[in-house]
Structure formats: C-alpha cells, structure tokens
CSV table of C-alpha atoms and ligand atoms in Angstrom, one decimal:
chain,number,residue,atom,x,y,z
A,1,MET,CA,125.5,97.5,101.4
A,2,PHE,CA,122.4,98.9,103.0
A,3,GLU,CA,123.0,102.7,102.9
A,4,THR,CA,120.7,103.2,99.9
A,5,LEU,CA,118.0,100.8,101.1
A,6,PRO,CA,114.7,102.8,101.0
A,7,ALA,CA,112.9,103.1,104.3
A,8,PRO,CA,110.3,100.3,104.5
A,9,LYS,CA,106.7,101.2,104.0
A,10,LEU,CA,104.6,99.2,106.5
A,11,ASP,CA,101.4,97.5,105.1
A,12,GLY,CA,98.3,99.5,106.4
A,13,ILE,CA,96.8,96.4,108.0
A,14,ILE,CA,100.0,95.5,109.8
A,15,ALA,CA,100.7,99.1,110.9
A,16,LEU,CA,97.1,99.3,112.3
A,17,MET,CA,97.6,96.1,114.3
A,18,GLN,CA,100.7,97.6,115.8
A,19,ALA,CA,99.0,100.9,116.6
A,20,PHE,CA,96.1,99.1,118.2
A,21,ALA,CA,98.4,97.0,120.3
A,22,ASP,CA,100.3,100.1,121.5
A,23,ASP,CA,97.1,102.0,122.5
A,24,PRO,CA,96.7,101.9,126.3
A,25,ARG,CA,93.0,102.9,126.3
A,26,ALA,CA,90.9,100.1,127.9
A,27,GLU,CA,87.8,100.9,125.8
A,28,LYS,CA,89.6,100.6,122.4
A,29,VAL,CA,87.7,98.7,119.7
A,30,ASP,CA,89.6,96.7,117.0
A,31,LEU,CA,87.8,96.7,113.7
A,32,GLY,CA,91.1,96.3,111.8
A,33,VAL,CA,92.8,93.1,110.8
A,34,GLY,CA,90.5,90.4,109.3
A,35,VAL,CA,90.4,88.0,112.2
A,36,TYR,CA,87.2,86.5,113.6
A,37,ARG,CA,86.4,87.5,117.2
A,38,ASP,CA,83.8,86.2,119.5
A,39,GLU,CA,81.6,88.5,121.7
A,40,TYR,CA,84.4,88.8,124.2
A,41,GLY,CA,86.9,89.8,121.6
A,42,ARG,CA,88.7,86.5,121.6
A,43,THR,CA,89.8,84.3,118.7
A,44,PRO,CA,89.7,80.9,120.3
A,45,VAL,CA,91.1,77.7,118.7
A,46,MET,CA,88.1,75.9,117.2
A,47,ARG,CA,87.0,72.8,119.1
A,48,ALA,CA,87.2,70.7,116.0
A,49,VAL,CA,90.8,71.9,115.5
A,50,LYS,CA,91.7,71.0,119.1
A,51,ALA,CA,90.3,67.5,118.7
A,52,ALA,CA,92.1,67.0,115.3
A,53,GLU,CA,95.3,68.2,116.9
A,54,ALA,CA,95.0,65.7,119.8
A,55,ARG,CA,94.5,62.9,117.2
A,56,ILE,CA,97.5,64.1,115.2
A,57,LEU,CA,99.7,64.3,118.3
A,58,GLU,CA,98.8,60.8,119.2
A,59,ALA,CA,99.1,59.2,115.8
A,60,GLN,CA,101.9,61.1,114.0
A,61,ASP,CA,105.1,59.0,113.9
A,62,SER,CA,107.3,61.1,111.6
A,63,LYS,CA,107.9,64.7,110.6
A,64,SER,CA,110.1,63.8,107.7
A,65,TYR,CA,109.6,65.7,104.4
A,66,LEU,CA,106.6,65.0,102.2
A,67,SER,CA,106.4,66.1,98.6
A,68,LEU,CA,106.8,69.7,97.4
A,69,ALA,CA,103.1,69.8,96.9
A,70,GLY,CA,102.4,68.9,100.6
A,71,ASP,CA,100.0,66.4,102.0
A,72,ARG,CA,97.9,64.7,99.4
A,73,ALA,CA,95.0,64.1,101.8
A,74,PHE,CA,94.9,67.9,102.5
A,75,LEU,CA,94.9,68.8,98.8
A,76,GLU,CA,92.2,66.2,98.0
A,77,ALA,CA,90.0,67.4,100.8
A,78,MET,CA,90.4,71.0,99.8
A,79,GLU,CA,89.7,70.2,96.2
A,80,THR,CA,86.3,68.8,97.2
A,81,LEU,CA,85.6,71.6,99.6
A,82,LEU,CA,86.3,74.2,96.9
A,83,LEU,CA,85.2,72.6,93.7
A,84,GLY,CA,82.5,70.3,95.0
A,85,GLY,CA,82.9,67.8,92.2
A,86,SER,CA,82.2,70.5,89.5
A,87,VAL,CA,85.2,69.2,87.5
A,88,PRO,CA,87.0,65.8,87.2
A,89,GLY,CA,90.1,65.4,89.4
A,90,ALA,CA,92.1,64.9,86.2
A,91,ARG,CA,91.8,68.6,85.5
A,92,VAL,CA,93.1,69.8,88.9
A,93,ALA,CA,96.7,70.6,89.9
A,94,ALA,CA,97.3,71.9,93.4
A,95,VAL,CA,100.1,72.5,95.9
A,96,GLY,CA,100.0,73.5,99.5
A,97,THR,CA,101.4,77.0,100.4
A,98,PRO,CA,102.1,78.9,103.6
A,99,GLY,CA,98.7,80.6,103.8
A,100,GLY,CA,96.5,82.2,101.2
A,101,THR,CA,99.0,85.0,100.8
A,102,ALA,CA,101.7,82.6,99.5
A,103,ALA,CA,99.1,81.0,97.3
A,104,VAL,CA,98.4,84.4,95.6
A,105,ARG,CA,102.1,84.9,95.2
A,106,GLN,CA,102.7,81.5,93.7
A,107,ILE,CA,99.8,81.9,91.2
A,108,CYS,CA,101.3,85.3,90.2
A,109,GLU,CA,104.6,83.5,89.7
A,110,LEU,CA,102.9,80.8,87.6
A,111,ILE,CA,101.2,83.5,85.4
A,112,LYS,CA,104.6,85.2,85.0
A,113,ARG,CA,106.2,82.0,83.9
A,114,ALA,CA,103.5,81.3,81.4
A,115,ARG,CA,102.6,84.7,80.1
A,116,PRO,CA,104.8,87.5,81.6
A,117,GLU,CA,103.1,90.2,79.4
A,118,ALA,CA,99.6,89.5,80.9
A,119,THR,CA,97.9,92.2,82.9
A,120,ILE,CA,96.3,91.0,86.1
A,121,TRP,CA,93.1,93.0,86.6
A,122,VAL,CA,92.1,93.6,90.2
A,123,SER,CA,88.9,95.1,91.6
A,124,ALA,CA,89.4,98.8,92.3
A,125,GLN,CA,88.8,98.1,96.0
A,126,THR,CA,90.7,95.0,97.0
A,127,TRP,CA,92.7,93.4,99.8
A,128,PRO,CA,95.6,95.8,100.4
A,129,ASN,CA,98.2,93.0,99.8
A,130,HIS,CA,97.0,92.0,96.4
A,131,LEU,CA,98.9,94.8,94.5
A,132,PRO,CA,102.2,94.4,96.3
A,133,LEU,CA,102.1,90.6,95.8
A,134,ILE,CA,101.4,91.0,92.1
A,135,ALA,CA,104.2,93.6,91.8
A,136,ALA,CA,106.6,91.5,93.8
A,137,ALA,CA,106.1,88.7,91.2
A,138,GLY,CA,107.0,91.3,88.5
A,139,MET,CA,103.6,91.4,87.0
A,140,GLN,CA,101.5,94.4,86.1
A,141,SER,CA,98.0,95.1,87.4
A,142,ARG,CA,95.2,97.3,86.5
A,143,PRO,CA,91.9,98.1,88.3
A,144,TYR,CA,88.4,97.3,87.2
A,145,ARG,CA,85.3,99.0,88.6
A,146,TYR,CA,83.5,97.0,91.3
A,147,LEU,CA,81.8,99.0,94.1
A,148,ASP,CA,79.0,101.5,93.6
A,149,ARG,CA,79.7,103.7,96.6
A,150,GLU,CA,76.3,105.3,96.7
A,151,SER,CA,74.3,102.0,97.0
A,152,GLY,CA,77.0,99.9,98.6
A,153,ALA,CA,76.3,97.3,95.9
A,154,LEU,CA,78.0,96.1,92.8
A,155,ASP,CA,78.6,98.7,90.1
A,156,ARG,CA,77.3,96.2,87.6
A,157,GLU,CA,77.5,98.4,84.6
A,158,GLY,CA,81.1,99.5,85.4
A,159,PHE,CA,82.2,96.0,86.2
A,160,PHE,CA,81.0,94.4,83.0
A,161,ALA,CA,82.1,97.4,80.9
A,162,ASP,CA,85.6,97.0,82.3
A,163,LEU,CA,85.6,93.2,81.7
A,164,GLU,CA,84.9,94.0,78.1
A,165,GLN,CA,88.1,96.1,77.9
A,166,MET,CA,90.4,93.3,78.9
A,167,ALA,CA,92.6,91.6,76.4
A,168,ALA,CA,92.5,87.9,75.5
A,169,GLY,CA,95.1,86.3,77.8
A,170,ASP,CA,94.8,88.8,80.6
A,171,VAL,CA,94.0,87.5,84.1
A,172,VAL,CA,91.0,88.7,86.1
A,173,LEU,CA,91.4,88.4,89.9
A,174,LEU,CA,88.0,87.8,91.5
A,175,HIS,CA,87.2,87.3,95.2
A,176,GLY,CA,85.4,84.0,95.5
A,177,CYS,CA,83.1,85.3,98.3
A,178,CYS,CA,83.0,87.9,101.1
A,179,HIS,CA,84.8,90.5,99.0
A,180,ASN,CA,87.6,92.1,100.9
A,181,PRO,CA,87.1,95.1,101.7
A,182,THR,CA,83.6,95.8,100.3
A,183,GLY,CA,81.5,92.8,101.4
A,184,VAL,CA,79.8,93.0,98.0
A,185,ASP,CA,79.6,89.6,96.3
A,186,LEU,CA,78.5,88.6,92.8
A,187,SER,CA,75.2,86.9,92.5
A,188,LEU,CA,75.1,83.5,90.7
A,189,GLN,CA,73.6,85.3,87.8
A,190,ASP,CA,76.5,87.8,87.8
A,191,TRP,CA,79.0,84.8,88.0
A,192,ALA,CA,77.2,83.2,85.0
A,193,GLU,CA,77.5,86.4,83.0
A,194,THR,CA,81.1,86.9,84.1
A,195,ALA,CA,81.9,83.3,82.9
A,196,ALA,CA,80.2,83.9,79.6
A,197,LEU,CA,82.1,87.2,79.0
A,198,ILE,CA,85.5,85.7,80.1
A,199,GLU,CA,84.8,82.8,77.7
A,200,ARG,CA,83.9,85.0,74.8
A,201,ARG,CA,86.9,87.4,75.3
A,202,GLY,CA,89.5,84.7,76.3
A,203,MET,CA,90.7,85.9,79.7
A,204,VAL,CA,91.8,83.6,82.5
A,205,PRO,CA,90.0,83.9,85.9
A,206,PHE,CA,92.0,83.9,89.1
A,207,VAL,CA,89.7,83.3,92.2
A,208,ASP,CA,91.0,84.2,95.6
A,209,MET,CA,88.9,82.2,98.2
A,210,ALA,CA,89.8,83.3,101.7
A,211,TYR,CA,86.4,83.3,103.5
A,212,GLN,CA,84.5,80.2,102.3
A,213,GLY,CA,81.7,79.6,104.8
A,214,PHE,CA,81.5,83.2,106.0
A,215,GLY,CA,79.1,84.4,103.3
A,216,VAL,CA,76.0,82.2,102.9
A,217,SER,CA,77.2,78.6,103.3
A,218,LEU,CA,80.2,76.5,102.3
A,219,ASP,CA,78.6,75.4,99.1
A,220,ALA,CA,76.9,78.6,98.1
A,221,ASP,CA,80.1,80.6,98.7
A,222,ALA,CA,81.9,78.4,96.2
A,223,GLY,CA,79.1,78.5,93.7
A,224,GLY,CA,80.8,81.1,91.5
A,225,LEU,CA,84.1,79.3,91.4
A,226,ARG,CA,82.4,76.0,90.6
A,227,HIS,CA,80.5,77.6,87.8
A,228,LEU,CA,83.8,79.1,86.3
A,229,ALA,CA,85.6,75.8,86.7
A,230,ALA,CA,82.9,73.8,85.0
A,231,ARG,CA,82.5,76.2,82.1
A,232,LEU,CA,86.0,77.5,81.3
A,233,PRO,CA,89.2,75.6,80.2
A,234,GLU,CA,91.4,77.4,82.7
A,235,VAL,CA,90.8,78.7,86.2
A,236,LEU,CA,93.4,79.7,88.8
A,237,VAL,CA,92.6,79.5,92.5
A,238,ALA,CA,94.3,80.8,95.7
A,239,ALA,CA,92.6,79.5,98.9
A,240,SER,CA,93.2,80.1,102.6
A,241,CYS,CA,92.1,78.1,105.6
A,242,SER,CA,93.1,80.9,108.0
A,243,LYS,CA,89.6,82.1,108.6
A,244,ASN,CA,87.2,79.2,108.2
A,245,PHE,CA,89.4,76.9,110.3
A,246,GLY,CA,90.8,79.6,112.5
A,247,LEU,CA,94.3,78.5,111.6
A,248,TYR,CA,95.7,81.9,111.0
A,249,ARG,CA,99.2,81.6,112.4
A,250,GLU,CA,99.6,78.0,111.2
A,251,ARG,CA,99.7,79.3,107.5
A,252,VAL,CA,97.5,76.9,105.6
A,253,GLY,CA,96.6,77.6,102.0
A,254,LEU,CA,96.8,76.1,98.5
A,255,ALA,CA,97.5,77.3,95.0
A,256,MET,CA,95.4,75.5,92.3
A,257,ALA,CA,95.1,75.4,88.6
A,258,VAL,CA,92.1,73.9,86.8
A,259,VAL,CA,93.2,73.1,83.3
A,260,GLU,CA,92.6,70.6,80.4
A,261,PRO,CA,93.5,67.1,81.5
A,262,GLY,CA,96.5,67.0,79.1
A,263,LEU,CA,98.1,70.0,80.9
A,264,ARG,CA,97.5,68.8,84.4
A,265,ASP,CA,100.9,67.2,85.0
A,266,THR,CA,102.8,70.2,83.6
A,267,LEU,CA,100.9,72.5,86.0
A,268,ALA,CA,101.4,70.2,89.0
A,269,GLY,CA,105.1,70.0,88.2
A,270,THR,CA,105.5,73.8,87.7
A,271,LEU,CA,103.6,74.7,90.9
A,272,ALA,CA,105.8,72.2,92.8
A,273,GLY,CA,108.9,73.7,91.2
A,274,LEU,CA,107.7,77.2,92.3
A,275,ASN,CA,107.3,75.9,95.8
A,276,ARG,CA,110.9,74.5,95.7
A,277,GLN,CA,112.4,77.8,94.7
A,278,SER,CA,110.5,79.9,97.4
A,279,PHE,CA,110.2,77.7,100.5
A,280,ALA,CA,110.6,74.1,99.3
A,281,PHE,CA,108.0,72.2,101.3
A,282,PRO,CA,104.8,73.8,102.6
A,283,PRO,CA,104.0,73.7,106.3
A,284,ASP,CA,102.3,70.5,107.2
A,285,HIS,CA,100.6,70.8,110.6
A,286,GLY,CA,97.6,73.1,109.7
A,287,GLY,CA,96.9,71.2,106.5
A,288,ARG,CA,96.9,67.9,108.5
A,289,VAL,CA,94.4,69.5,110.9
A,290,VAL,CA,92.2,70.4,107.9
A,291,SER,CA,92.3,67.0,106.3
A,292,THR,CA,91.7,65.3,109.7
A,293,ILE,CA,88.5,67.4,110.2
A,294,LEU,CA,87.2,67.1,106.7
A,295,GLY,CA,87.9,63.3,106.6
A,296,ASP,CA,85.9,62.5,109.8
A,297,THR,CA,82.1,62.8,109.9
A,298,ALA,CA,81.9,63.8,113.5
A,299,LEU,CA,84.7,66.4,113.4
A,300,ARG,CA,83.4,67.8,110.2
A,301,HIS,CA,79.9,68.2,111.6
A,302,GLY,CA,81.3,69.9,114.6
A,303,TRP,CA,83.5,72.2,112.6
A,304,GLN,CA,80.6,73.2,110.3
A,305,GLY,CA,78.5,74.0,113.3
A,306,GLU,CA,81.2,76.3,114.7
A,307,LEU,CA,81.7,78.0,111.3
A,308,ASP,CA,77.9,78.5,111.0
A,309,ALA,CA,77.9,80.1,114.4
A,310,MET,CA,80.7,82.5,113.4
A,311,ARG,CA,78.9,83.4,110.2
A,312,ILE,CA,75.6,84.0,112.0
A,313,ARG,CA,77.3,86.2,114.6
A,314,VAL,CA,78.9,88.4,112.0
A,315,ALA,CA,75.6,88.7,110.1
A,316,GLU,CA,73.9,89.7,113.3
A,317,ASN,CA,76.6,92.3,114.0
A,318,ARG,CA,75.9,93.7,110.5
A,319,ARG,CA,72.2,94.0,111.1
A,320,ALA,CA,72.7,95.5,114.5
A,321,LEU,CA,75.3,98.1,113.4
A,322,ALA,CA,73.2,99.2,110.4
A,323,GLU,CA,70.2,99.6,112.8
A,324,ALA,CA,72.2,101.4,115.4
A,325,ILE,CA,73.6,103.9,112.9
A,326,ARG,CA,70.1,104.4,111.5
A,327,ALA,CA,68.8,105.1,115.0
A,328,GLU,CA,71.6,107.6,115.7
A,329,THR,CA,71.6,109.5,112.4
A,330,GLY,CA,68.0,109.1,111.2
A,331,SER,CA,69.4,108.1,107.8
A,332,ASP,CA,69.6,104.8,106.0
A,333,ARG,CA,72.9,105.8,104.3
A,334,PHE,CA,74.7,102.9,106.1
A,335,GLY,CA,71.8,100.4,105.6
A,336,PHE,CA,73.9,98.5,103.0
A,337,ILE,CA,76.0,97.1,105.8
A,338,ALA,CA,73.2,94.6,106.6
A,339,ALA,CA,72.9,93.3,103.1
A,340,GLN,CA,76.6,92.5,102.6
A,341,ASN,CA,78.6,89.3,103.1
A,342,GLY,CA,81.5,88.3,105.3
A,343,MET,CA,83.6,90.2,107.7
A,344,PHE,CA,84.2,93.4,105.9
A,345,SER,CA,82.3,96.5,104.8
A,346,LEU,CA,83.7,99.8,103.5
A,347,LEU,CA,82.2,102.7,105.3
A,348,PRO,CA,81.7,105.9,103.4
A,349,LEU,CA,84.0,107.9,105.7
A,350,ALA,CA,86.9,110.3,104.7
A,351,PRO,CA,90.4,109.4,105.9
A,352,ALA,CA,90.2,112.4,108.4
A,353,GLU,CA,87.0,111.0,109.9
A,354,VAL,CA,88.6,107.5,110.2
A,355,GLU,CA,91.4,109.3,112.1
A,356,THR,CA,89.0,111.1,114.4
A,357,LEU,CA,87.3,107.8,115.2
A,358,ARG,CA,90.7,106.4,116.2
A,359,ASP,CA,92.1,109.3,118.0
A,360,LYS,CA,89.0,110.5,119.8
A,361,HIS,CA,87.0,107.3,120.2
A,362,ALA,CA,89.7,104.6,120.2
A,363,ILE,CA,87.8,102.9,117.3
A,364,TYR,CA,90.3,101.3,114.9
A,365,MET,CA,89.5,100.7,111.2
A,366,LEU,CA,91.6,100.8,108.0
A,367,GLY,CA,92.2,104.2,106.5
A,368,ASP,CA,89.8,103.6,103.6
A,369,GLY,CA,87.0,102.9,106.1
A,370,ARG,CA,87.1,99.1,106.1
A,371,VAL,CA,85.7,97.6,109.2
A,372,ASN,CA,85.9,94.0,110.4
A,373,MET,CA,82.3,93.3,111.6
A,374,ALA,CA,83.5,90.4,113.8
A,375,GLY,CA,85.3,92.9,116.0
A,376,LEU,CA,82.0,94.3,117.3
A,377,ASN,CA,79.8,93.2,120.2
A,378,ALA,CA,76.6,94.3,121.8
A,379,GLU,CA,78.3,97.1,123.7
A,380,THR,CA,80.7,98.3,121.0
A,381,ILE,CA,78.0,98.4,118.3
A,382,ASP,CA,76.3,101.3,120.2
A,383,VAL,CA,79.5,103.0,121.0
A,384,THR,CA,80.6,102.8,117.3
A,385,ALA,CA,77.3,103.9,116.0
A,386,ARG,CA,77.3,107.0,118.3
A,387,ALA,CA,80.9,107.9,117.3
A,388,ILE,CA,80.1,107.6,113.6
A,389,ALA,CA,77.0,109.8,114.1
A,390,GLU,CA,79.2,112.4,115.9
A,391,VAL,CA,81.8,112.3,113.1
A,392,LEU,CA,79.0,112.7,110.4
A,393,GLN,CA,77.4,115.6,112.3
A,394,ALA,CA,80.7,117.5,112.1
A,395,ARG,CA,80.6,117.4,108.3
B,1,LMR,C1,92.9,91.1,106.3
B,1,LMR,O1,92.5,91.4,105.2
B,1,LMR,O2,92.8,91.8,107.3
B,1,LMR,C2,93.4,89.7,106.5
B,1,LMR,O3,93.3,88.9,105.3
B,1,LMR,C3,94.8,89.6,107.2
B,1,LMR,C4,95.9,89.9,106.2
B,1,LMR,O4,96.8,89.1,106.1
B,1,LMR,O5,95.9,91.0,105.7
C-alpha cells in the first residue's frame, strides 16, 4: 500500500525546531518558531492561566461532550475580544477549533463548500502553513504583493493594484495584525481603503488573527477586522489563542463567519458540520481557560498586564536589535525592524547567509530570514548583531 508514498516534506518551521533541538552548542539562539520567550528563553505558563486552571480543576464536574461548536462562553468571550461590538451578535457564527491552524483549514473547507472555484489570495510573504492548508482543502491560491523589501514597509502601490485584479467572489486572506513573517501591518487608513475596494469589487475578506495584543493593544490590533466587519456583508475569521494566552499546546482557536443575519444559522450549522467530519468536538480545556479569564475582572486585568509586558519586551528587543545592527554596520539598512509589529521581521539576508548564521554562529532563523524577536535577550542581541554584520561584510 505504501510503496509509492512520496517522501514527506517537513514544514520549514517544524524542521528548524528539530534542528535546533538537536544542536548541542550551548550558545545556540532560537529565533525560529513563533513562540514568546522571556529574557531567560522560557515560555512560562501565564499566571492568569494558572489561576483559571485552578478554578476549573476545582469546579468542573463533567467532561462529557458539549456541542460541535464547543463551549458557548468561550465563543461569546472571543467574539467580544475580536469584534468589540462592531457588529450585532445576530450576524456572527463561530465554532471552536484545535488552534488557529485548524481554524484556517475549516474556513478553507467552508469556502470550498460555498464556492469551490474561488481563488484565495494570499500575501506574497505569508505564514508558511497557509499555502499547504489551502491546498489541502482543495482550493487554489494566488499571491498578492505586500512587502516593499527596500523600505521594510507596505508595498502600498503593489498591494492595492493587486486587490484591483481580484475577481468578484474571490477571497482575500489578510493578517489581522503582526503580519507573519514581515511584521508589516496595515494602518487604519489602509484598512479603510481595503474595505472600500473589497466592497466595490465584491471579494470576501478572510482575516487570520493569531497575535492580537502583540502589536499595539488588544483593541487597536483588531481595528482593521472590526472595520471590515462593520462595513462589509461577509467576513471570515480564523483566530488563535496560542500566543496571547500562551496556550500553544492546548490548541485553542475558532473559525468565525460574519454574515447577514438571515444566513447566520446556515453558517453556524455548516461550520459545526465541518467540525464533525474532521474532529467532531473541539478541545475544551484551553477555551475554558480563556473564557474563565475573560469573564472575571481580576483575572482579565492580570492577563492584560502580562500580555502588555510581553508586547513591550518584544518591542524593546526590536529597538535594541535595530540599534545594535546600526552600531555594528554603520548602516540603517535594518532600521525598519524597530518600526514593525509583533514577533516577526523578515531580514534581508540570502538563504546562504541564513545558513552561515546557523552553522557558524548557532543562530537559528527561518530560511527566508524570518526572525522571532521574542527569542532575543540583552546578551544575544549583541551576538546576533555582530554575526549579521560579519555575514554582511562577506558580501
Ligand atoms: C509560527 O509561525 O512560527 C507559529 O505560528 C507556529 C506555527 O504553527 O507555525
């Protein structure tokens, strides 16, 4: 049966995680997988999560099945966190999923069921798993221009020109905030123009929100999504609680469709049916942690403080790395790092240079130059800047 099975191709992020784990060098620096790390390189369980888990342990009296959509309290709390009251609840259908990854997959399955001929447009630089997820659902994708590599900012002209090329009924996948891998986000003005263009040309936006709270603030990071939802008849959303609640391995996410009220029940039923055919019921524990935190004033306050501290640390790392590279190279070529949002930036390095950083300096980043800024600390910022300067000098 398996003789003709092609050799599996490991996802670049997963392969890098493995290579890092296997590297015996003590000084190794992990700037690969998108996981928050503190200054000691740890990813601790958030205090608010620990407190919520203690309450759940105490109070939970059954682990019997819930509905295919998952826990209603989790979905309602997330609806508020994401949409902030920008649309009435009667327009929102949502189901829990095992992480944001499964949310992306389920939304692709939903699109396929409704409009299999649609193209899903994806930013030219995107999370490496987006394209495989779209393909696995049997949908086709095409890239739109996004990053201006020279300035490290949005290629505004290219972006809007490409949006103009999309057909009515096509789907545009947009990163809600903290674009992965570029760190380049749309301004509110860009979101407003995007919404107007989408409305005029009749596409459907699909917002992937995996880093809410890591950009500017919980509300500001959802500003673009809320604008789209308030203005357009249909918006699709995949959201993750992996990063902002630090619940990575618990797999907490949701797939959401904002539609006209008359279509809401159909969408809710279809999404529930898609869950049934892939994994039946979504995992419960992480979602319950999220709704416990969001539903309690003190826990929520504590969680926001922890999230703010993570965001500030990452932003400080950005500034410090940009400054250290400037000091080492005498050039402001990497200055854009300080202006970007969230965990990731795409460094203008060739694949061979990324390899040298890994082999010679034990600094691990993705092959396209994506670095996780949270992986740095006071010591490794200088080490990384020096190594980058050395690699650049060899050009
Ligand atoms: C990343 O981009 O590194 C994270 O979102 C982890 C993942 O699942 O790829």
